[in-house]
Short mmCIF file of C-alpha atoms in Angstrom, two decimals:
data_model
loop_
_atom_site.label_atom_id
_atom_site.label_comp_id
_atom_site.label_asym_id
_atom_site.label_seq_id
_atom_site.Cartn_x
_atom_site.Cartn_y
_atom_site.Cartn_z
CA MET A 1 202.83 -44.10 -109.50
CA LYS A 2 206.35 -44.22 -108.07
CA ILE A 3 206.52 -45.45 -104.48
CA ASP A 4 209.13 -46.43 -101.93
CA LEU A 5 207.49 -49.54 -100.44
CA LEU A 6 204.87 -52.02 -101.61
CA LEU A 7 203.53 -54.71 -99.28
CA THR A 8 201.45 -57.46 -100.88
CA ASP A 9 199.91 -60.84 -100.05
CA CYS A 10 198.69 -59.73 -96.64
CA HIS A 11 195.52 -59.07 -94.69
CA ALA A 12 195.11 -55.62 -93.16
CA ALA A 13 193.43 -54.52 -89.94
CA THR A 14 193.10 -50.82 -90.67
CA LEU A 15 191.48 -49.73 -87.34
CA SER A 16 189.75 -46.97 -89.31
CA GLU A 17 187.13 -44.91 -87.51
CA GLY A 18 183.52 -45.85 -88.13
CA GLU A 19 184.18 -49.13 -89.93
CA GLY A 20 183.44 -51.31 -86.91
CA GLY A 21 185.55 -54.20 -85.73
CA TYR A 22 189.12 -54.29 -86.95
CA GLY A 23 188.48 -52.65 -90.33
CA VAL A 24 189.61 -55.77 -92.18
CA ILE A 25 190.80 -55.80 -95.79
CA GLU A 26 191.37 -59.37 -96.97
CA ASP A 27 194.14 -60.01 -99.54
CA ALA A 28 195.39 -56.46 -99.22
CA ALA A 29 198.22 -54.35 -100.55
CA VAL A 30 199.78 -51.26 -99.00
CA ALA A 31 201.90 -48.68 -100.81
CA ALA A 32 204.03 -46.01 -99.13
CA ALA A 33 206.03 -43.05 -100.39
CA ASP A 34 207.91 -40.32 -98.53
CA GLY A 35 207.07 -41.96 -95.21
CA ARG A 36 203.29 -42.02 -95.72
CA ILE A 37 200.66 -44.44 -96.93
CA VAL A 38 199.67 -43.49 -100.48
CA TRP A 39 197.42 -46.46 -101.28
CA ILE A 40 195.72 -49.29 -99.39
CA GLY A 41 193.04 -51.68 -100.54
CA HIS A 42 192.36 -55.07 -102.06
CA ARG A 43 195.35 -56.33 -104.01
CA ALA A 44 193.15 -56.91 -107.07
CA ASP A 45 192.46 -53.17 -107.19
CA LEU A 46 196.12 -52.10 -106.91
CA PRO A 47 196.97 -49.51 -109.59
CA THR A 48 200.15 -49.76 -111.60
CA VAL A 49 203.08 -48.76 -109.41
CA SER A 50 206.85 -48.63 -109.63
CA ALA A 51 208.20 -49.64 -106.22
CA ARG A 52 211.75 -49.31 -104.95
CA ARG A 53 211.06 -52.20 -102.54
CA THR A 54 208.37 -54.87 -102.72
CA GLU A 55 207.75 -57.33 -99.89
CA ARG A 56 205.40 -60.31 -100.04
CA LEU A 57 204.05 -61.10 -96.61
CA ASP A 58 202.80 -64.62 -97.40
CA GLY A 59 199.35 -64.17 -95.92
CA ARG A 60 200.43 -62.41 -92.73
CA TRP A 61 198.38 -59.72 -91.02
CA ILE A 62 199.42 -56.08 -91.03
CA THR A 63 198.31 -53.42 -88.54
CA PRO A 64 199.35 -49.91 -87.62
CA GLY A 65 202.50 -49.96 -85.51
CA LEU A 66 201.61 -50.20 -81.85
CA ILE A 67 201.78 -47.05 -79.72
CA ASP A 68 202.83 -47.15 -76.07
CA CYS A 69 201.33 -43.88 -74.87
CA HIS A 70 202.41 -44.00 -71.18
CA THR A 71 205.90 -45.07 -70.10
CA HIS A 72 208.57 -44.15 -67.57
CA LEU A 73 211.20 -45.81 -69.72
CA ILE A 74 214.17 -43.80 -68.42
CA PHE A 75 215.33 -44.41 -64.86
CA GLY A 76 218.34 -45.47 -62.83
CA GLY A 77 218.59 -48.37 -60.43
CA ASP A 78 216.29 -51.25 -59.63
CA ARG A 79 213.32 -51.74 -57.33
CA SER A 80 212.94 -55.51 -57.25
CA ALA A 81 213.37 -55.38 -53.45
CA GLU A 82 210.13 -53.40 -53.23
CA PHE A 83 208.44 -56.12 -55.26
CA GLU A 84 209.45 -58.53 -52.54
CA GLN A 85 208.16 -56.12 -49.87
CA ARG A 86 204.78 -55.86 -51.54
CA LEU A 87 204.55 -59.63 -51.82
CA GLY A 88 205.22 -59.69 -48.08
CA GLY A 89 202.26 -57.41 -47.42
CA ALA A 90 203.66 -53.86 -47.56
CA THR A 91 201.46 -51.38 -49.44
CA TYR A 92 202.63 -49.03 -52.16
CA GLU A 93 201.72 -46.05 -49.97
CA ALA A 94 203.67 -47.41 -46.98
CA ILE A 95 206.77 -47.99 -49.08
CA ALA A 96 206.52 -44.49 -50.55
CA ARG A 97 206.07 -42.81 -47.18
CA ALA A 98 209.13 -44.65 -45.85
CA GLY A 99 211.31 -43.09 -48.55
CA GLY A 100 211.09 -45.89 -51.07
CA GLY A 101 209.00 -45.96 -54.19
CA ILE A 102 209.57 -43.11 -56.58
CA LEU A 103 212.20 -41.50 -54.36
CA SER A 104 214.47 -44.53 -54.53
CA SER A 105 214.41 -44.21 -58.32
CA VAL A 106 215.10 -40.49 -57.96
CA ARG A 107 218.31 -41.15 -56.05
CA ALA A 108 219.53 -43.66 -58.64
CA THR A 109 218.52 -41.50 -61.60
CA ARG A 110 220.26 -38.43 -60.24
CA ALA A 111 223.45 -40.47 -59.81
CA ALA A 112 223.38 -41.91 -63.35
CA SER A 113 224.98 -40.25 -66.36
CA GLU A 114 223.11 -39.52 -69.57
CA ALA A 115 225.01 -42.34 -71.25
CA GLU A 116 224.04 -44.80 -68.53
CA LEU A 117 220.38 -43.79 -68.66
CA PHE A 118 220.36 -44.05 -72.44
CA ALA A 119 221.91 -47.54 -72.40
CA SER A 120 219.51 -48.95 -69.82
CA ALA A 121 216.46 -47.39 -71.47
CA MET A 122 217.47 -48.81 -74.84
CA GLU A 123 217.54 -52.29 -73.33
CA ARG A 124 213.96 -51.87 -72.12
CA LEU A 125 212.95 -50.37 -75.44
CA GLU A 126 213.95 -53.56 -77.22
CA GLY A 127 211.12 -55.38 -75.44
CA LEU A 128 208.62 -52.82 -76.71
CA LYS A 129 209.96 -52.90 -80.26
CA ALA A 130 209.84 -56.70 -80.28
CA THR A 131 206.10 -56.45 -79.63
CA GLY A 132 205.42 -54.10 -82.54
CA VAL A 133 205.82 -50.66 -80.94
CA THR A 134 206.74 -47.87 -83.33
CA THR A 135 205.80 -44.88 -81.13
CA VAL A 136 206.53 -44.48 -77.43
CA GLU A 137 205.81 -41.73 -74.94
CA ILE A 138 208.60 -41.20 -72.38
CA LYS A 139 208.15 -39.23 -69.17
CA SER A 140 210.63 -37.50 -66.92
CA GLY A 141 209.81 -37.45 -63.21
CA TYR A 142 212.65 -39.42 -61.64
CA GLY A 143 214.98 -36.42 -61.50
CA LEU A 144 212.90 -33.84 -59.59
CA ASP A 145 215.52 -31.15 -59.87
CA ARG A 146 216.42 -28.98 -62.83
CA ASP A 147 219.58 -30.74 -63.98
CA SER A 148 218.21 -34.26 -63.57
CA GLU A 149 214.86 -33.58 -65.23
CA LEU A 150 216.58 -31.97 -68.22
CA LYS A 151 218.99 -34.91 -68.32
CA MET A 152 216.11 -37.37 -68.59
CA LEU A 153 214.38 -35.36 -71.31
CA ARG A 154 217.60 -35.08 -73.31
CA VAL A 155 217.96 -38.86 -73.16
CA ALA A 156 214.37 -39.24 -74.37
CA ARG A 157 215.09 -36.99 -77.34
CA ARG A 158 218.21 -39.05 -78.12
CA ILE A 159 216.14 -42.24 -78.07
CA GLY A 160 213.85 -40.61 -80.63
CA ARG A 161 216.86 -39.92 -82.86
CA GLU A 162 218.67 -43.22 -82.47
CA GLY A 163 216.23 -45.80 -81.10
CA GLY A 164 214.23 -46.72 -84.19
CA VAL A 165 210.97 -45.44 -82.70
CA ARG A 166 208.96 -42.25 -82.75
CA VAL A 167 209.20 -40.59 -79.31
CA ARG A 168 206.95 -38.09 -77.56
CA THR A 169 208.39 -36.54 -74.41
CA THR A 170 206.44 -35.60 -71.30
CA TYR A 171 207.60 -33.42 -68.42
CA LEU A 172 206.38 -35.09 -65.22
CA GLY A 173 207.84 -32.66 -62.71
CA LEU A 174 205.04 -33.16 -60.20
CA HIS A 175 205.65 -36.88 -59.71
CA ALA A 176 206.81 -36.80 -56.09
CA THR A 177 208.25 -34.26 -53.66
CA PRO A 178 212.05 -34.66 -53.61
CA PRO A 179 213.68 -35.31 -50.23
CA GLU A 180 215.31 -31.87 -50.04
CA HIS A 181 211.84 -30.27 -50.18
CA ARG A 182 209.98 -32.69 -47.92
CA ALA A 183 209.54 -30.03 -45.23
CA ASN A 184 208.23 -27.51 -47.75
CA PRO A 185 206.53 -29.15 -50.75
CA GLU A 186 205.23 -25.82 -52.01
CA ALA A 187 208.81 -24.69 -52.60
CA TYR A 188 209.27 -27.65 -54.93
CA VAL A 189 206.04 -26.89 -56.76
CA ASP A 190 207.37 -23.36 -57.27
CA GLU A 191 210.60 -24.78 -58.71
CA ALA A 192 208.86 -27.30 -60.95
CA VAL A 193 206.44 -24.71 -62.32
CA GLU A 194 208.53 -21.56 -62.54
CA ASP A 195 212.02 -22.92 -63.23
CA ILE A 196 212.26 -26.49 -64.53
CA LEU A 197 209.33 -26.49 -66.98
CA PRO A 198 210.30 -23.18 -68.64
CA ALA A 199 213.91 -24.36 -68.93
CA ALA A 200 212.89 -27.67 -70.50
CA HIS A 201 210.51 -25.92 -72.86
CA ALA A 202 213.13 -23.38 -73.89
CA GLU A 203 215.47 -26.23 -74.79
CA GLY A 204 212.77 -27.87 -76.95
CA LEU A 205 212.55 -30.95 -74.77
CA VAL A 206 208.83 -31.07 -73.92
CA ASP A 207 205.87 -32.28 -75.98
CA ALA A 208 203.39 -32.47 -73.07
CA VAL A 209 203.12 -31.93 -69.31
CA ASP A 210 201.95 -34.49 -66.74
CA ALA A 211 201.39 -34.67 -62.97
CA TYR A 212 200.49 -37.22 -60.31
CA CYS A 213 197.33 -36.17 -58.50
CA GLU A 214 196.92 -38.24 -55.31
CA PRO A 215 197.04 -37.57 -51.54
CA ILE A 216 200.53 -39.17 -51.47
CA ALA A 217 201.65 -36.89 -54.32
CA PHE A 218 200.12 -33.54 -55.34
CA SER A 219 196.79 -31.82 -54.77
CA PRO A 220 194.45 -30.56 -57.49
CA ASP A 221 195.44 -26.99 -56.62
CA GLN A 222 199.14 -27.75 -57.04
CA VAL A 223 198.52 -29.58 -60.30
CA SER A 224 196.45 -26.63 -61.53
CA ARG A 225 199.42 -24.32 -61.06
CA LEU A 226 201.54 -26.56 -63.29
CA PHE A 227 198.80 -26.91 -65.88
CA ASP A 228 198.25 -23.15 -65.98
CA LYS A 229 201.94 -22.68 -66.73
CA ALA A 230 201.82 -25.39 -69.41
CA ARG A 231 198.82 -23.72 -70.99
CA GLY A 232 200.70 -20.43 -71.05
CA LEU A 233 203.56 -22.14 -72.88
CA GLY A 234 201.20 -23.73 -75.40
CA LEU A 235 201.80 -27.27 -74.14
CA PRO A 236 199.10 -29.96 -73.84
CA VAL A 237 198.61 -31.71 -70.51
CA LYS A 238 197.76 -35.18 -69.23
CA LEU A 239 197.26 -36.54 -65.74
CA HIS A 240 197.93 -39.54 -63.50
CA ALA A 241 194.36 -39.51 -62.20
CA ASP A 242 192.31 -41.38 -59.60
CA GLN A 243 194.64 -44.37 -59.40
CA LEU A 244 194.55 -45.02 -55.66
CA SER A 245 191.62 -42.87 -54.58
CA ASP A 246 188.87 -40.59 -55.83
CA SER A 247 190.88 -37.38 -55.91
CA GLY A 248 188.86 -35.61 -58.58
CA GLY A 249 191.55 -36.28 -61.16
CA ALA A 250 189.25 -37.17 -64.04
CA ALA A 251 187.28 -33.96 -63.62
CA LEU A 252 190.50 -31.95 -63.28
CA ALA A 253 191.85 -33.45 -66.51
CA ALA A 254 188.58 -32.58 -68.23
CA ARG A 255 188.66 -29.00 -66.94
CA TYR A 256 192.02 -28.49 -68.65
CA GLY A 257 191.07 -30.34 -71.84
CA ALA A 258 193.83 -32.85 -71.17
CA LEU A 259 194.97 -35.29 -73.82
CA SER A 260 194.40 -38.12 -71.37
CA ALA A 261 193.58 -39.17 -67.85
CA ASP A 262 195.63 -42.25 -66.94
CA HIS A 263 194.88 -45.11 -64.50
CA ILE A 264 191.41 -43.83 -63.38
CA GLU A 265 190.50 -46.88 -61.29
CA TYR A 266 188.60 -44.62 -58.87
CA ALA A 267 187.13 -42.18 -61.39
CA THR A 268 183.48 -41.39 -60.67
CA GLN A 269 180.55 -41.41 -63.07
CA ALA A 270 180.63 -37.61 -63.03
CA GLY A 271 184.35 -37.66 -63.80
CA VAL A 272 183.80 -40.00 -66.75
CA ALA A 273 181.01 -37.79 -68.07
CA ALA A 274 183.32 -34.76 -67.83
CA MET A 275 186.04 -36.64 -69.72
CA ALA A 276 183.57 -37.47 -72.47
CA GLN A 277 182.45 -33.85 -72.75
CA ALA A 278 186.06 -32.63 -73.00
CA GLY A 279 187.32 -35.38 -75.31
CA VAL A 280 189.83 -36.72 -72.78
CA VAL A 281 191.21 -40.19 -73.58
CA ALA A 282 191.19 -42.79 -70.79
CA VAL A 283 194.58 -44.54 -70.67
CA LEU A 284 194.27 -47.93 -69.00
CA LEU A 285 197.37 -49.33 -67.31
CA PRO A 286 196.81 -52.99 -66.46
CA GLY A 287 200.46 -53.65 -65.60
CA ALA A 288 200.31 -51.43 -62.52
CA PHE A 289 196.91 -52.88 -61.60
CA LEU A 290 198.44 -56.37 -61.70
CA MET A 291 201.64 -55.56 -59.84
CA LEU A 292 199.85 -53.66 -57.07
CA ARG A 293 197.26 -56.44 -56.81
CA GLU A 294 194.47 -53.92 -57.08
CA THR A 295 190.86 -55.07 -57.11
CA ARG A 296 188.93 -52.02 -58.28
CA ILE A 297 188.99 -51.89 -62.07
CA PRO A 298 188.50 -48.69 -64.05
CA PRO A 299 184.84 -47.84 -64.83
CA ILE A 300 184.90 -49.58 -68.23
CA ASP A 301 181.12 -49.75 -68.64
CA ALA A 302 180.78 -46.04 -67.95
CA LEU A 303 183.59 -45.24 -70.39
CA ARG A 304 181.81 -47.25 -73.09
CA ARG A 305 178.43 -45.73 -72.28
CA HIS A 306 179.76 -42.18 -72.54
CA GLY A 307 181.84 -42.91 -75.65
CA VAL A 308 185.21 -42.12 -74.03
CA ARG A 309 188.16 -43.33 -76.07
CA MET A 310 190.13 -46.04 -74.25
CA ALA A 311 193.87 -46.48 -74.81
CA VAL A 312 196.13 -49.13 -73.28
CA ALA A 313 199.80 -48.68 -72.36
CA THR A 314 202.52 -50.55 -70.48
CA ASP A 315 203.29 -47.87 -67.85
CA CYS A 316 206.79 -49.38 -68.03
CA ASN A 317 208.45 -48.27 -64.79
CA PRO A 318 210.75 -49.72 -62.12
CA GLY A 319 208.32 -49.84 -59.22
CA THR A 320 204.74 -50.64 -60.13
CA SER A 321 204.79 -51.87 -63.75
CA PRO A 322 208.01 -53.54 -64.91
CA LEU A 323 206.21 -54.39 -68.14
CA ALA A 324 208.00 -54.09 -71.49
CA SER A 325 205.53 -55.77 -73.85
CA MET A 326 202.60 -54.05 -75.53
CA THR A 327 200.96 -57.32 -76.55
CA ALA A 328 201.11 -58.44 -72.89
CA ALA A 329 199.50 -55.14 -71.89
CA MET A 330 196.74 -55.81 -74.43
CA ASN A 331 196.19 -59.29 -73.00
CA LEU A 332 196.04 -57.96 -69.43
CA ALA A 333 193.56 -55.28 -70.47
CA CYS A 334 191.28 -58.00 -71.83
CA VAL A 335 191.66 -60.40 -68.91
CA GLN A 336 191.60 -57.87 -66.06
CA PHE A 337 189.46 -55.04 -67.44
CA ARG A 338 187.25 -57.09 -69.81
CA LEU A 339 188.16 -55.22 -72.98
CA THR A 340 187.45 -57.14 -76.16
CA PRO A 341 190.44 -58.08 -78.35
CA GLN A 342 189.22 -55.56 -80.91
CA GLU A 343 189.02 -52.84 -78.25
CA SER A 344 192.50 -53.68 -77.02
CA LEU A 345 194.03 -53.45 -80.50
CA ALA A 346 192.29 -50.14 -81.13
CA ALA A 347 193.49 -49.04 -77.68
CA ALA A 348 197.10 -49.83 -78.63
CA THR A 349 196.91 -48.04 -81.99
CA ARG A 350 194.15 -45.58 -82.92
CA GLU A 351 193.14 -44.52 -79.41
CA ALA A 352 196.73 -44.39 -78.14
CA ALA A 353 197.52 -42.00 -80.99
CA HIS A 354 194.72 -39.71 -79.79
CA ALA A 355 196.11 -39.93 -76.24
CA LEU A 356 199.32 -38.36 -77.57
CA GLY A 357 197.62 -35.77 -79.74
CA LEU A 358 198.70 -37.67 -82.87
CA GLY A 359 195.35 -39.01 -84.02
CA ALA A 360 195.54 -37.17 -87.34
CA ASP A 361 198.88 -38.78 -88.21
CA LEU A 362 199.15 -42.23 -86.63
CA GLY A 363 197.24 -45.25 -85.40
CA ARG A 364 195.30 -46.27 -88.53
CA LEU A 365 196.09 -47.67 -91.95
CA GLU A 366 194.77 -44.89 -94.17
CA VAL A 367 196.02 -42.86 -97.09
CA GLY A 368 197.95 -39.81 -95.89
CA LEU A 369 198.91 -41.21 -92.49
CA ARG A 370 202.43 -42.16 -91.47
CA ALA A 371 203.59 -45.54 -92.75
CA ASP A 372 204.29 -46.90 -89.26
CA LEU A 373 203.37 -50.55 -89.72
CA ALA A 374 203.65 -53.95 -88.06
CA ALA A 375 203.32 -57.38 -89.72
CA TRP A 376 202.39 -60.39 -87.61
CA ASP A 377 202.60 -64.18 -87.72
CA ILE A 378 198.95 -64.68 -86.77
CA GLN A 379 195.80 -66.14 -88.29
CA ASN A 380 193.47 -63.40 -87.05
CA PRO A 381 193.84 -60.06 -85.23
CA ALA A 382 192.43 -61.38 -81.94
CA GLU A 383 195.65 -63.37 -81.49
CA LEU A 384 197.50 -60.16 -80.66
CA ALA A 385 195.62 -60.03 -77.35
CA TYR A 386 195.49 -63.80 -76.94
CA TRP A 387 199.11 -64.90 -76.71
CA LEU A 388 200.92 -64.03 -73.50
CA GLY A 389 204.64 -64.16 -74.19
CA LYS A 390 204.69 -65.84 -77.60
CA PRO A 391 206.67 -63.79 -80.17
CA VAL A 392 204.35 -63.04 -83.08
CA LEU A 393 205.96 -59.97 -84.68
CA HIS A 394 207.30 -60.55 -88.19
CA ALA A 395 208.48 -57.04 -89.07
CA ARG A 396 207.94 -53.37 -88.32
CA TRP A 397 208.34 -50.25 -90.44
CA LEU A 398 208.82 -46.66 -89.29
CA ASP A 399 207.95 -44.07 -91.92
CA GLY A 400 207.93 -46.93 -94.44
CA VAL A 401 211.45 -48.07 -93.55
CA ARG A 402 211.91 -51.53 -92.09
CA SER A 403 213.62 -51.36 -88.71
#
């Protein structure tokens, strides 16, 4: 068998479905060809192969590459002043209603060139890559007009071409009402639904559609208009749901068969049951929970009881989650939300792949899946959620190519 890459002298955490735990293979070998895994198992069982590249990993652990399935990686400006305001007692809602929050990032993003947005996003991306990320979702939503939203999505596509990661783009037009439409939010909803989304889709810039469903953002009826348009264009949807209040977001995401419902701190038992019935992934975002000093955690026990998949992501953004480390997000999910280390690793690989609609291609070490891999300087997989800030990544491969 002729192959492109052979990894030996390693231990593998496959994260395969139904195996329980991490899906461990001790003293493993992994073979890849044409960007996909073609063999994985115990090294003693390795068939005869002819490899273009062979790498001994000296007893290190190998996992699927990590997947950050919820980021706002592209933005202009800085919101550290709001961090100081919140520490002084101001609430997120109060800052947003005073014209700060998302709208301050909108002003800076509109003013930035594509080159400037690309350069700053690439700097943040380095933090994710250094913690084993091989796939990242990138949202728009800081432009909120046609030219600026398309600008953001073009930058996201460029990152996918040049950034050494796999990128999925998400149109988040209903993120906030832009200042020019504050007196008539419905006019902006019209623009986002009937103009910006079709234009972005026609240019091939959109993999999924998202919205922010909260009293300070958009109503379920407004979100439904956007999701109906997305459905007509053949695009999957996801939702910022029930982060600050019980707004019926989990149930709304379920009604549209969304890929995911994200945040969900205030999701009800009925909402969780609806997510389970519809196969909606719960994306947990502990960075925002930490930065906003929230106290109500997502309904983890209900998610487990109903068998809802749980993913974890950084929510990397300038205002509420300036987090650029997936292993830190995994740690926070364990400490704050009481996930187990095994759950957190599955949440950052297998379940995150499902949250992006890529579960058939990524997130597990199995024959036929993409050879997106990470090797770690650890003694056991639980260390990935244990260390907070210690660099433990040895190497990462995208489509079987070390990067």
